[in-house]
XYZ file of C-alpha atoms in Angstrom:
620
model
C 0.000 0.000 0.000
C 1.071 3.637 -0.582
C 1.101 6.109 2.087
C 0.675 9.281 0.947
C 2.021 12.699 3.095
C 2.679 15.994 3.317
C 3.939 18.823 5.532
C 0.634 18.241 7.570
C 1.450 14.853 8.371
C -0.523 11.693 6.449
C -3.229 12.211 4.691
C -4.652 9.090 3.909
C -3.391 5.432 2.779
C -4.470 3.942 -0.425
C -5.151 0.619 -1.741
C -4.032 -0.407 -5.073
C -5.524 -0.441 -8.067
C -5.826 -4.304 -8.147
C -5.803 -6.624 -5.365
C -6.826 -10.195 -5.222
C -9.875 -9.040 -2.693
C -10.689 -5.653 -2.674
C -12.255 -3.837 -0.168
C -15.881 -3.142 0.297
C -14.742 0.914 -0.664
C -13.130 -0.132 -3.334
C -15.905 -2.099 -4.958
C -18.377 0.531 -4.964
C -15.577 2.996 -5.711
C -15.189 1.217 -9.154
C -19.108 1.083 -9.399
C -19.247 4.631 -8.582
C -16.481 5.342 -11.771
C -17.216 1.955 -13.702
C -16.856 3.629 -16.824
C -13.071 4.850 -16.188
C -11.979 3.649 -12.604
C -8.184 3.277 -13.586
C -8.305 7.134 -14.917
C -10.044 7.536 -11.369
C -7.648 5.992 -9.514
C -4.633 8.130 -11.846
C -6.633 11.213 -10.803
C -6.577 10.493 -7.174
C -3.139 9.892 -7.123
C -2.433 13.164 -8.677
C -4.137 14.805 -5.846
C -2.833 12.967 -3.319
C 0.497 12.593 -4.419
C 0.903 16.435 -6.506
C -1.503 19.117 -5.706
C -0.415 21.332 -3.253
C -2.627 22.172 -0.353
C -2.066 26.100 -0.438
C -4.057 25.714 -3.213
C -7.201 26.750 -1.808
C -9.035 29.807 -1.976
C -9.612 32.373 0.937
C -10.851 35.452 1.142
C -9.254 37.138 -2.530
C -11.062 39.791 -3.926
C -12.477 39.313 -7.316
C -9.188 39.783 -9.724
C -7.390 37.762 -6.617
C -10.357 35.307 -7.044
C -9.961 34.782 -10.704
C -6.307 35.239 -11.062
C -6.147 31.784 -8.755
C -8.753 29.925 -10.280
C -7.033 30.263 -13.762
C -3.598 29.474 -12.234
C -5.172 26.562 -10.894
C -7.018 25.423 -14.780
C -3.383 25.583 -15.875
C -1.517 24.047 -13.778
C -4.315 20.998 -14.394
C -4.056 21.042 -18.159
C -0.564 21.093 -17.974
C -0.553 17.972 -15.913
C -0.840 15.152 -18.863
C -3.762 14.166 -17.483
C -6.019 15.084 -20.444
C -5.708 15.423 -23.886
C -8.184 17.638 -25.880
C -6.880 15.906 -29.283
C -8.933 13.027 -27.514
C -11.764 14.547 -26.168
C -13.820 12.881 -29.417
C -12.823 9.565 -28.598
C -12.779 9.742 -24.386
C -15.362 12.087 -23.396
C -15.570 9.859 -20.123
C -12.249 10.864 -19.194
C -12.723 14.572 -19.587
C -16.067 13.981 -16.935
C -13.696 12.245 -14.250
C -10.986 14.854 -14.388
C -13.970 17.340 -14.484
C -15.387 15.808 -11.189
C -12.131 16.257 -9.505
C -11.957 19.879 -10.568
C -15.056 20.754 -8.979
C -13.736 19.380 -5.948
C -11.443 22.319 -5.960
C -13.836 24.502 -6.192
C -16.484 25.208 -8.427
C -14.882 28.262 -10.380
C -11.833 25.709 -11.718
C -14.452 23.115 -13.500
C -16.384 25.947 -14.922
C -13.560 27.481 -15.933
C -12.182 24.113 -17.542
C -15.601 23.367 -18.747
C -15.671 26.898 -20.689
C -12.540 26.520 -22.211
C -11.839 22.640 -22.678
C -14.787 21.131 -23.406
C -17.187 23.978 -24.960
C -14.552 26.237 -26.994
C -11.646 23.298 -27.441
C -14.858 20.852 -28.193
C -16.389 23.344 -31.476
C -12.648 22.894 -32.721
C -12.716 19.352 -32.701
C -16.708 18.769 -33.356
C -17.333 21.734 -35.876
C -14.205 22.494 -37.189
C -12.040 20.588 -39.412
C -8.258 20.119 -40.308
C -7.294 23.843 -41.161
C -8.681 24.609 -36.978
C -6.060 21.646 -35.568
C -3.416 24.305 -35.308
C -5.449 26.089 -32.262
C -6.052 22.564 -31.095
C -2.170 22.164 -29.118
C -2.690 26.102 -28.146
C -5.661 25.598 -26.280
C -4.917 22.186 -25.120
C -2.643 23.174 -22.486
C -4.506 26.897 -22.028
C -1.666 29.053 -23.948
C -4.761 30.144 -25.853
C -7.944 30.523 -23.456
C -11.257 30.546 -25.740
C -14.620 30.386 -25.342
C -18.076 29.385 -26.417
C -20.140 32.633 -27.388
C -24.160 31.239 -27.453
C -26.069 32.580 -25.520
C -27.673 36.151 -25.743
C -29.263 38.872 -23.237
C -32.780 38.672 -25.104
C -32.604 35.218 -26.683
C -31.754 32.831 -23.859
C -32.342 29.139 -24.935
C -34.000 30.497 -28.305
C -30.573 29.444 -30.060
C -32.050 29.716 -33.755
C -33.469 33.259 -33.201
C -30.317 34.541 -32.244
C -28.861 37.730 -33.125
C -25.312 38.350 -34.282
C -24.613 38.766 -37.376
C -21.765 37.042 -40.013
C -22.323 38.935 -43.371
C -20.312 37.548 -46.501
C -17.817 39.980 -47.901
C -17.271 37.902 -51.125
C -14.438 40.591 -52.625
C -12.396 40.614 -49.587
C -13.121 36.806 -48.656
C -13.910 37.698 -45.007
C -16.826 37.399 -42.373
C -18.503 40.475 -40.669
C -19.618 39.805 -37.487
C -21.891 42.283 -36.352
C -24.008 43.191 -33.087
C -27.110 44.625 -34.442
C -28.383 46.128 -30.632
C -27.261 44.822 -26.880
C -30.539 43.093 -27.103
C -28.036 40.547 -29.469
C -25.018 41.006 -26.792
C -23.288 37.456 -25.987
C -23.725 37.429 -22.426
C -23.109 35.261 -19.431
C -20.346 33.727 -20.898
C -17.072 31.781 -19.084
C -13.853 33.493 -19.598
C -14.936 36.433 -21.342
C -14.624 38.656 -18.865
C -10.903 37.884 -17.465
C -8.435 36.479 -20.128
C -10.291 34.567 -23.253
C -8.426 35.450 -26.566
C -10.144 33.771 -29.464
C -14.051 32.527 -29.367
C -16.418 30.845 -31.002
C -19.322 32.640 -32.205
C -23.023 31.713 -33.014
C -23.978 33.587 -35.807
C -26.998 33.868 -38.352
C -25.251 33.752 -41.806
C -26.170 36.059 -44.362
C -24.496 35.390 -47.870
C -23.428 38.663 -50.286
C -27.093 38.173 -51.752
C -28.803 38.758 -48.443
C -30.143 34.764 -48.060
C -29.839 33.789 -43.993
C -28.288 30.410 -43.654
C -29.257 30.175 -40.407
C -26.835 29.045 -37.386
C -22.999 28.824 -37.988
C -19.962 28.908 -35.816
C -16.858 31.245 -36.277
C -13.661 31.895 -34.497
C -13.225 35.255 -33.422
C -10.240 36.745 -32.015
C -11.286 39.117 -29.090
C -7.941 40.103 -27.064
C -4.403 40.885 -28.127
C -1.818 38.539 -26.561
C -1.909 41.251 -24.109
C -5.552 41.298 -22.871
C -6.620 44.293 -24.654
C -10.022 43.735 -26.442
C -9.496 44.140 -30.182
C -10.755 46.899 -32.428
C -14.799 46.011 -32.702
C -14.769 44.007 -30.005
C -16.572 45.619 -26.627
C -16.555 43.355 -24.123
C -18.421 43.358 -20.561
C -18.103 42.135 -16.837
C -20.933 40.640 -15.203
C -19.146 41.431 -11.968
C -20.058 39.902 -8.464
C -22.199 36.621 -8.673
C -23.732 34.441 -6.069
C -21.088 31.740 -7.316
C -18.325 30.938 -9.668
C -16.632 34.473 -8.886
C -13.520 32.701 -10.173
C -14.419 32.140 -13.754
C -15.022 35.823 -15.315
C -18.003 35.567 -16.708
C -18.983 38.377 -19.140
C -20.627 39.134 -22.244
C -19.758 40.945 -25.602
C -20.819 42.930 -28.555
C -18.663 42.776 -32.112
C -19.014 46.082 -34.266
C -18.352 45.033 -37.507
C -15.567 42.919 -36.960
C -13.757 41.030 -40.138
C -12.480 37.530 -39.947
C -11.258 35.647 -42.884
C -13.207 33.041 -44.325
C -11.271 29.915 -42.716
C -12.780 31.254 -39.423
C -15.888 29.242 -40.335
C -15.741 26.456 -38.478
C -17.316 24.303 -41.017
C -17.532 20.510 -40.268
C -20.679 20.569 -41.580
C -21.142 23.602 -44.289
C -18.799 25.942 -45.751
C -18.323 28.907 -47.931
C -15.718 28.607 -50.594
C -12.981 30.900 -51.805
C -15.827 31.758 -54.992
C -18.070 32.328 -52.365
C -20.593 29.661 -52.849
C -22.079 27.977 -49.829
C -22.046 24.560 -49.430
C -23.970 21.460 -47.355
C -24.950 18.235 -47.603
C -28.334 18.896 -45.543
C -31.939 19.830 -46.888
C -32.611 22.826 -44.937
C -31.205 25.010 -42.194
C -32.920 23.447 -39.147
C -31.262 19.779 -40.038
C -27.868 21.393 -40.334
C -28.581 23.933 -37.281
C -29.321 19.852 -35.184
C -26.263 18.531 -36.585
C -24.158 21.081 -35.231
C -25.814 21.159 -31.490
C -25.892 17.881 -31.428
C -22.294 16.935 -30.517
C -22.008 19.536 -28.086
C -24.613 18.064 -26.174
C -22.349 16.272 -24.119
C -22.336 19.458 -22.153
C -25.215 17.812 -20.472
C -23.432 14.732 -19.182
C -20.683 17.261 -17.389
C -20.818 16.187 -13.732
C -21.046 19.039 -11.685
C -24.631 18.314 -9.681
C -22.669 14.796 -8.891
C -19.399 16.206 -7.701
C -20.984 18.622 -5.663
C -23.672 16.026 -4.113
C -20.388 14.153 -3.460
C -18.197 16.926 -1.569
C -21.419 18.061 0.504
C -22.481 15.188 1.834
C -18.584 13.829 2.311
C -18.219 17.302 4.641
C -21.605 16.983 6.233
C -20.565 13.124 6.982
C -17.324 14.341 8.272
C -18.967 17.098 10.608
C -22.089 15.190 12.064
C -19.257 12.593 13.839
C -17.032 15.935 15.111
C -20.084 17.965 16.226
C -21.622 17.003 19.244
C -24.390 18.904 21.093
C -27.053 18.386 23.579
C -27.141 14.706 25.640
C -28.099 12.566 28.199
C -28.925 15.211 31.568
C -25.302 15.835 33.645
C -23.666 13.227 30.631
C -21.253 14.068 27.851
C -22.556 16.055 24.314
C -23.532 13.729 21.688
C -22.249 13.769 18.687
C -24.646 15.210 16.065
C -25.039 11.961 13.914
C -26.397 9.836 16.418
C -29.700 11.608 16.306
C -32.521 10.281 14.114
C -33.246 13.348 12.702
C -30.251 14.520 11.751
C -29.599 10.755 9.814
C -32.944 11.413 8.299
C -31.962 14.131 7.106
C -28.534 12.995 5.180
C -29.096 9.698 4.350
C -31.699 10.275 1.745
C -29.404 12.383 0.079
C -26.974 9.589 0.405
C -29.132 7.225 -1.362
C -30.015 10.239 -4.277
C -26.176 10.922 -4.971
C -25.690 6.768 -6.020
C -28.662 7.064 -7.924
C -27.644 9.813 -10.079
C -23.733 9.000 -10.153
C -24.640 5.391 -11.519
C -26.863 6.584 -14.319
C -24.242 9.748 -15.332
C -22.311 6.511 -15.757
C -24.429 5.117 -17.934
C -24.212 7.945 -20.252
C -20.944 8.640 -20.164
C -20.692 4.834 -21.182
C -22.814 5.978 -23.931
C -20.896 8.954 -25.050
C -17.586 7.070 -24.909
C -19.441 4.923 -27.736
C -20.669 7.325 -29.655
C -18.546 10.324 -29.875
C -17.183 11.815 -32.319
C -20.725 11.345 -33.760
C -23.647 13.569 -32.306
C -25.363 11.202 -29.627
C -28.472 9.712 -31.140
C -31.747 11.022 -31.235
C -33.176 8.129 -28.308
C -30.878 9.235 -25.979
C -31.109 13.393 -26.421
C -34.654 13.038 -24.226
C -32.708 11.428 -21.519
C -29.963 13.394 -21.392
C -31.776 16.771 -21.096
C -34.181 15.578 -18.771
C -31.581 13.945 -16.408
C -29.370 17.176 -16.522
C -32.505 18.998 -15.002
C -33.210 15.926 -12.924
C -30.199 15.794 -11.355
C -29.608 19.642 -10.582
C -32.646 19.924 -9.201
C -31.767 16.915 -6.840
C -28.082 18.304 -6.147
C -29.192 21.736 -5.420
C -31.938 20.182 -3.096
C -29.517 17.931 -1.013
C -26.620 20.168 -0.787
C -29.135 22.697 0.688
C -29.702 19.719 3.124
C -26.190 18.686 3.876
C -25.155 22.407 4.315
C -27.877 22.891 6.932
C -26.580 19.966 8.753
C -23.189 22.123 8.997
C -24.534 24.629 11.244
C -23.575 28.313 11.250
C -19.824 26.831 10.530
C -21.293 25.997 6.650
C -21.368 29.812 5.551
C -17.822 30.224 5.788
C -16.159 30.574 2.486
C -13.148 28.197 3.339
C -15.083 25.414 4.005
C -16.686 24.678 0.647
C -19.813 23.517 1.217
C -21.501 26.951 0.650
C -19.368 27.331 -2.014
C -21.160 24.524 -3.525
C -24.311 25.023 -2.918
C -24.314 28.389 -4.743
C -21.805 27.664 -7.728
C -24.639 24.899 -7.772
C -27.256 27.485 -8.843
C -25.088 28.589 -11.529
C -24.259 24.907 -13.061
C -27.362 24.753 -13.184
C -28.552 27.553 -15.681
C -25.420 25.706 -18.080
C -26.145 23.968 -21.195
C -29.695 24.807 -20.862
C -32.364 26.316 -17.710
C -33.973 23.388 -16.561
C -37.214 24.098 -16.749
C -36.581 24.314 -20.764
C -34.665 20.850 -20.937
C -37.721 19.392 -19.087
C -39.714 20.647 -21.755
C -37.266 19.715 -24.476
C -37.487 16.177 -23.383
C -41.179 15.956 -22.910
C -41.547 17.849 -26.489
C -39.496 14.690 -28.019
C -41.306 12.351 -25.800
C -44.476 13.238 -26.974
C -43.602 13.225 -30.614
C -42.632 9.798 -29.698
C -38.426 10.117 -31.537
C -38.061 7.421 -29.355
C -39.672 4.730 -30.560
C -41.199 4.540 -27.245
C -38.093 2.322 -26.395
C -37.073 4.190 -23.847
C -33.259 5.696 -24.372
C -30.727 2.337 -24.499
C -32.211 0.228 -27.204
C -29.444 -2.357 -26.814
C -29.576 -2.432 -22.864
C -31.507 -5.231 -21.539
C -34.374 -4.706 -18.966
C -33.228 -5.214 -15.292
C -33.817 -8.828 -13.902
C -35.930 -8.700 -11.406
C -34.756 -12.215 -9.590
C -31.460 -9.770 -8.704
C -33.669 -6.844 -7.140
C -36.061 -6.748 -4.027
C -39.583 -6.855 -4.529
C -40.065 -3.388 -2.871
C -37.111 -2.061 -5.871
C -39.927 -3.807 -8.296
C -42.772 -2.010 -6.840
C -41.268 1.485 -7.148
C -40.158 0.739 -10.414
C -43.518 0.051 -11.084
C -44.973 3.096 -9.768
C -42.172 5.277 -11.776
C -43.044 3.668 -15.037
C -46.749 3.822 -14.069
C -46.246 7.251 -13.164
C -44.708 8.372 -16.441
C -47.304 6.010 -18.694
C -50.053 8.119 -17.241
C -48.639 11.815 -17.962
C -47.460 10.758 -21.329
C -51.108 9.446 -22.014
C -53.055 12.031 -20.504
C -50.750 14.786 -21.985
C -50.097 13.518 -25.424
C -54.627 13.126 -25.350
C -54.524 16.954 -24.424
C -52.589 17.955 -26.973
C -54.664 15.754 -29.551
C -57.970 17.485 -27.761
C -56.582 21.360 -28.587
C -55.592 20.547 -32.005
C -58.764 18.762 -33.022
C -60.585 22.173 -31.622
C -59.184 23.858 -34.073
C -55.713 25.277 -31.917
C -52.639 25.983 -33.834
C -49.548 23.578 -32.819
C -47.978 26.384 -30.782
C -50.809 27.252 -28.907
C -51.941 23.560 -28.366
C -48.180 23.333 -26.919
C -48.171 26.307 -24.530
C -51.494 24.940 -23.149
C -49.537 21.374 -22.188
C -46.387 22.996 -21.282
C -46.852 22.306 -17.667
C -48.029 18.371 -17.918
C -44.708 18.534 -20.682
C -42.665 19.280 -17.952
C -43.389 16.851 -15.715
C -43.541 14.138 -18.589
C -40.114 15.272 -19.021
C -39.398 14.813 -15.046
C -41.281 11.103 -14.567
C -39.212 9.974 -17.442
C -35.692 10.853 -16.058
C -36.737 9.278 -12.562
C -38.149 6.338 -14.034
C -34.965 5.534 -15.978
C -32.606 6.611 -13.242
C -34.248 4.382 -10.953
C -33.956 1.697 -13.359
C -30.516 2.245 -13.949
C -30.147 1.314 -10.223
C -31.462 -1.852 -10.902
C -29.268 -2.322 -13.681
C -25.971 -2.325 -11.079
C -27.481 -4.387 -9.005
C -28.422 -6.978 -11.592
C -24.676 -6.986 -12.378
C -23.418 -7.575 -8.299
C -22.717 -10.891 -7.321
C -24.348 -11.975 -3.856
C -22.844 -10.144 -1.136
C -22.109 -6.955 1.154
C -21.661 -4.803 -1.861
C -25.471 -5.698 -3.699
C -26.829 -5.426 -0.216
C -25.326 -2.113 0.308
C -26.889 -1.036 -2.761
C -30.144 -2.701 -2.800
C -30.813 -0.648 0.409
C -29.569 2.309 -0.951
C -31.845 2.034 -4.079
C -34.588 0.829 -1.785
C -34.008 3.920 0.228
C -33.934 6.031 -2.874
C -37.586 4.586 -3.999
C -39.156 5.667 -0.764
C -38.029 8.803 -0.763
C -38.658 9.668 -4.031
C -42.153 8.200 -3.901
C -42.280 10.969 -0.647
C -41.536 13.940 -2.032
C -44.511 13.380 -4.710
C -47.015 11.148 -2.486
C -49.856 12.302 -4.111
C -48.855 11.496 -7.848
C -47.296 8.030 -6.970
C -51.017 7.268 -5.097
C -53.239 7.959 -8.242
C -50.959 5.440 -10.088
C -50.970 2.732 -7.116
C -52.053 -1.009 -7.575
C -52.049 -1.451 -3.933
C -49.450 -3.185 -3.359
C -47.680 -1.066 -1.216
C -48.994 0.923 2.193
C -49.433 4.723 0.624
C -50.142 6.064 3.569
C -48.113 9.044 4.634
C -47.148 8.008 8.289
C -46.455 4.403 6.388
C -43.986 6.144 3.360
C -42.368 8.118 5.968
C -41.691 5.165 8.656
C -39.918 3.888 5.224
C -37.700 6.667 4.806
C -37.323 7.208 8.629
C -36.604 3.080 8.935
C -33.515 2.836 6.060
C -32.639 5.928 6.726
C -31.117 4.763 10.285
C -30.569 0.856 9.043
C -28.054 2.735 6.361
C -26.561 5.864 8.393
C -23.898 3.366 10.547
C -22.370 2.578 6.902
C -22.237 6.358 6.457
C -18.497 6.530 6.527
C -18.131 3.491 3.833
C -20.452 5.424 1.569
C -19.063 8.921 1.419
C -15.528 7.254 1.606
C -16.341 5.327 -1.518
C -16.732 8.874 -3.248
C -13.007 8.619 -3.422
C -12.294 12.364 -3.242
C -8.516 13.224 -1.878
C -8.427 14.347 1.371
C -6.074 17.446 0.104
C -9.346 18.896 -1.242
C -11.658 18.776 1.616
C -12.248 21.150 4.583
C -11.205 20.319 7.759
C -13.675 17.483 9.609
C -14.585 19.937 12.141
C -14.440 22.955 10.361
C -13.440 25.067 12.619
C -9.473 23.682 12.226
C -8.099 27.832 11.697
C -10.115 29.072 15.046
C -7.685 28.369 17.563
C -5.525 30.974 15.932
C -8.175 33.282 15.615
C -8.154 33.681 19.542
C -4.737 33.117 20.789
């Protein structure tokens, strides 16, 4: 075994990689990265062995802020750990050393998500071979970029965007052109401290005034001494709730010229005669084609890591804290109350859930990238983005509460999460919209009404409990009836005589939640999936009580829903559901330890178990 330490003494011991019986931990440490646990393992050891423990943010002002967090995005991408020439053919990898990141902090994966996998990912999914140049440059962050999408008065409405890129046929350039700030590029990563070149979303308009809809272009924005360009205005969105660290901004382009090779044009072009060229049918196909591969935004891991470091410091703290206890006897620690493993242990259960099905699709990305992920899967992936922000933001809330006053200090991170949390969340679409996204594709039935993994077998269910069975029953039973019921609606307004958009807006709401049933119903199946592939022991009973856990309280927090769809078969009742919860909830909390250890995340980059390990100096 290798002991790892450092000027603070040791910091933890680790197993290796592969021993002939491996530990409880380390089972459902592979689980938990089963798509890339060796790159897992490499990345822990990196952190354990490498990153320095000054490395840690404390009270810097904004530029002090941001100045570290890019230091820090360096120093990682100069660390061989990650190769954006492969990003096409290991997205999976690019997630893991993204989890880690946000285990820094929150600022440093948004940072590395701006740059790496949004601006160096439209190089290597929309560009083609005259782009690989800036491919080394911004590999290893000698050239930061960004991705330039979104708008101030467009939001998600990507084809009714803006900016402008007007054909100048005699001098073979681009004009890219702000027609009002209503068109600004705005809350974007990097803008606002040190990007140089980005990548801009642009209706095309050729020298005969036909729009081409949606195209990318690389525009430089700041001379190699971070002076914004002639053209180029660029703004700071200043103080945030969260990710202080990443300058976020937002720009405007006056008429600025970039040659024709700009184009990133993987899937049309313009040649040097000016004639523009595609192999689709119509501007909505080819404005798909290029979303489509960066899609894999979705799949980024943030809600996950964050889950992971909150509940990991809330763990940590409930066994340190100790208040109240037995009259003229010793404080208690904080953990041993019901309540307060009520409280976590849910969230325990949630954080498997999602981890093992952002897995799944990272399984699925590794197979499919380069190529934009396929049309059955883009319902699942937008709907378990929302899903599993909304459950992240929900149980960090939770585990930071369970911190006490000691949880709004900035050092100790788990504020920090919570609110870079709310910004993650508003990333690669608001969640309400990727609800409705997925419901909108539901309902249209793209999927075949398959589900998402046409290959994957259904879960067995002689290798799950019969209470797993029953709440997978009332999830699929759940979604069956608002996909029925809101599909019949729609049907209903149309036949009246209601135009498609207006039938839409009337079903938004039932949309929405067709959107949400589906991404719990397959999540919870995934569940079942892992188990199905444990062999009998104290790993599958660890996780059958988890996911058993995980049913009740999900059935909980929507009683009412889960009752309409009921066969009977289980006790509905309120008190009943919540003497579930209440009941795993404290058979589960004395493996607490074992489960947040199994996270794997490096000591170096947590708080403190007490948090409070600076407040003796504070007095003397």
């Amino acid at each position: 075994m290798v002991s790892i330490v450092d000027q603070r003494g040791p910091i933890m011991t680790m197993q290796p990689l592969l021993v002939s019986e491996p530990s409880i931990e380390d089972q459902l440490y592979r689980i938990l990265n089963s798509t890339r646990p060796d790159y897992a393992w490499k990345l822990r050891r990196y952190f354990d062995e490498q990153w320095d423990p000054s490395l840690t943010f404390q009270n810097e002002d904004l530029d002090g802020f941001r100045e570290k967090t890019h230091f820090m995005v360096r120093k990682l991408l100069q660390s061989n750990l990650l190769s954006l020439a492969e990003l096409n053919q290991k997205p999976s990898e690019y997630m893991k050393f993204c989890e880690h990141s946000c285990w820094i902090d929150g600022s440093v994966a948004a940072t590395l998500f701006g740059h790496f996998l949004i601006f160096g990912g439209s190089l290597l999914f929309l560009g083609t071979e005259r782009h690989r140049p800036l491919v080394d440059v911004a590999n290893d962050f000698r050239l930061p970029g960004c991705f330039c999408m979104t708008e101030v008065g467009h939001g998600s409405n990507l084809a009714g965007l803006g900016t402008t890129a007007t054909y100048d046929a005699e001098r073979g350039e681009f004009i890219i052109n702000t027609p009002s700030w209503h068109d600004a590029k705005w809350a974007i990563a990097l803008l606002a401290w040190n990007a140089r070149v980005v990548t801009v979303m642009a209706q095309l308009y050729m020298p005969d005034g036909e729009c081409k809809g949606i195209h990318s272009f690389l525009v430089p924005v700041r001379d190699e001494e971070g002076r914004p360009l002639p053209g180029v205005k660029i703004s700071d969105v200043d103080w945030l709730i969260g990710l202080n660290g990443v300058g976020i901004g937002g720009a405007m382009f006056d008429h600025v010229r970039i040659p024709r090779e700009n184009l990133l044009n993987r899937f049309a072009d313009v040649t040097a005669e000016g004639k523009y060229v595609t192999s689709f049918a119509s501007s909505g196909d080819l404005f798909r084609a290029q979303i489509s591969p960066l899609m894999i935004e979705r799949l980024v891991p943030f809600a996950v890591a964050g889950v992971k470091i909150a509940l990991a410091v809330a763990a940590r703290y409930g066994k340190e804290r100790r208040q109240f206890g037995p009259r003229g006897g010793p404080e208690r620690p904080i953990i041993e109350y019901s309540s307060h493993k009520r409280r976590l242990m849910p969230g325990v259960a949630e954080s498997y859930a999602i981890s093992l099905m952002l897995e799944r699709l990272h399984l699925e990305a590794d197979c499919t990238m380069p190529e934009p992920l396929p049309t059955p899967l883009q319902p699942l992936c937008a709907s378990f983005k929302a899903y599993s922000y909304e459950t992240a933001t929900r149980v960090i809330q939770n585990a930071r509460e369970c911190c006490g006053v000691h949880s709004f200090r900035h050092i100790n991170k788990i504020a920090r999460a919570q609110l870079d949390m709310h910004g993650f969340a508003h990333a690669a679409g608001d969640n309400v919209v990727l609800y409705q996204y997925a419901g909108r594709i539901l309902l249209e039935d793209f999927a075949g009404g398959k589900g998402p993994f046409k290959e994957a077998t259904e879960p067995e269910p002689s290798t799950y409990s019969d209470t797993c069975a029953k709440h997978q029953a009332l999830f699929a039973a759940r979604f069956a009836q608002l996909l029925d019921y809101t599909r019949g609606e729609f049907m209903k307004h149309m036949g009246e005589g209601m135009n498609r958009a207006d039938a839409w807006n009337e079903i938004l709401t039932y949309a929405i939640e067709v959107g949400r049933a589906y991404a719990i119903r397959e999540t919870h199946k995934q569940f079942l999936r892992v188990i199905g592939t444990c062999s009998p022991g104290p790993v599958k009973d660890i996780l059958m009580e988890l996911c058993e856990l995980y049913g009740w309280s999900t059935v909980s927090a929507q009683l009412g829903w889960y009752r309409d769809v009921s066969d009977g078969s289980l006790d509905l009742s309120g008190l009943s559901v919540e003497r579930m919860v209440l009941e795993y909830s404290q058979r589960l909390a004395p493996k607490l330890d074992l489960l947040v250890d199994s996270f794997g995340i490096p000591e170096v980059l947590l708080p403190a178990a007490d948090l409070m390990a600076d407040l003796p100096g504070k007095f003397s």
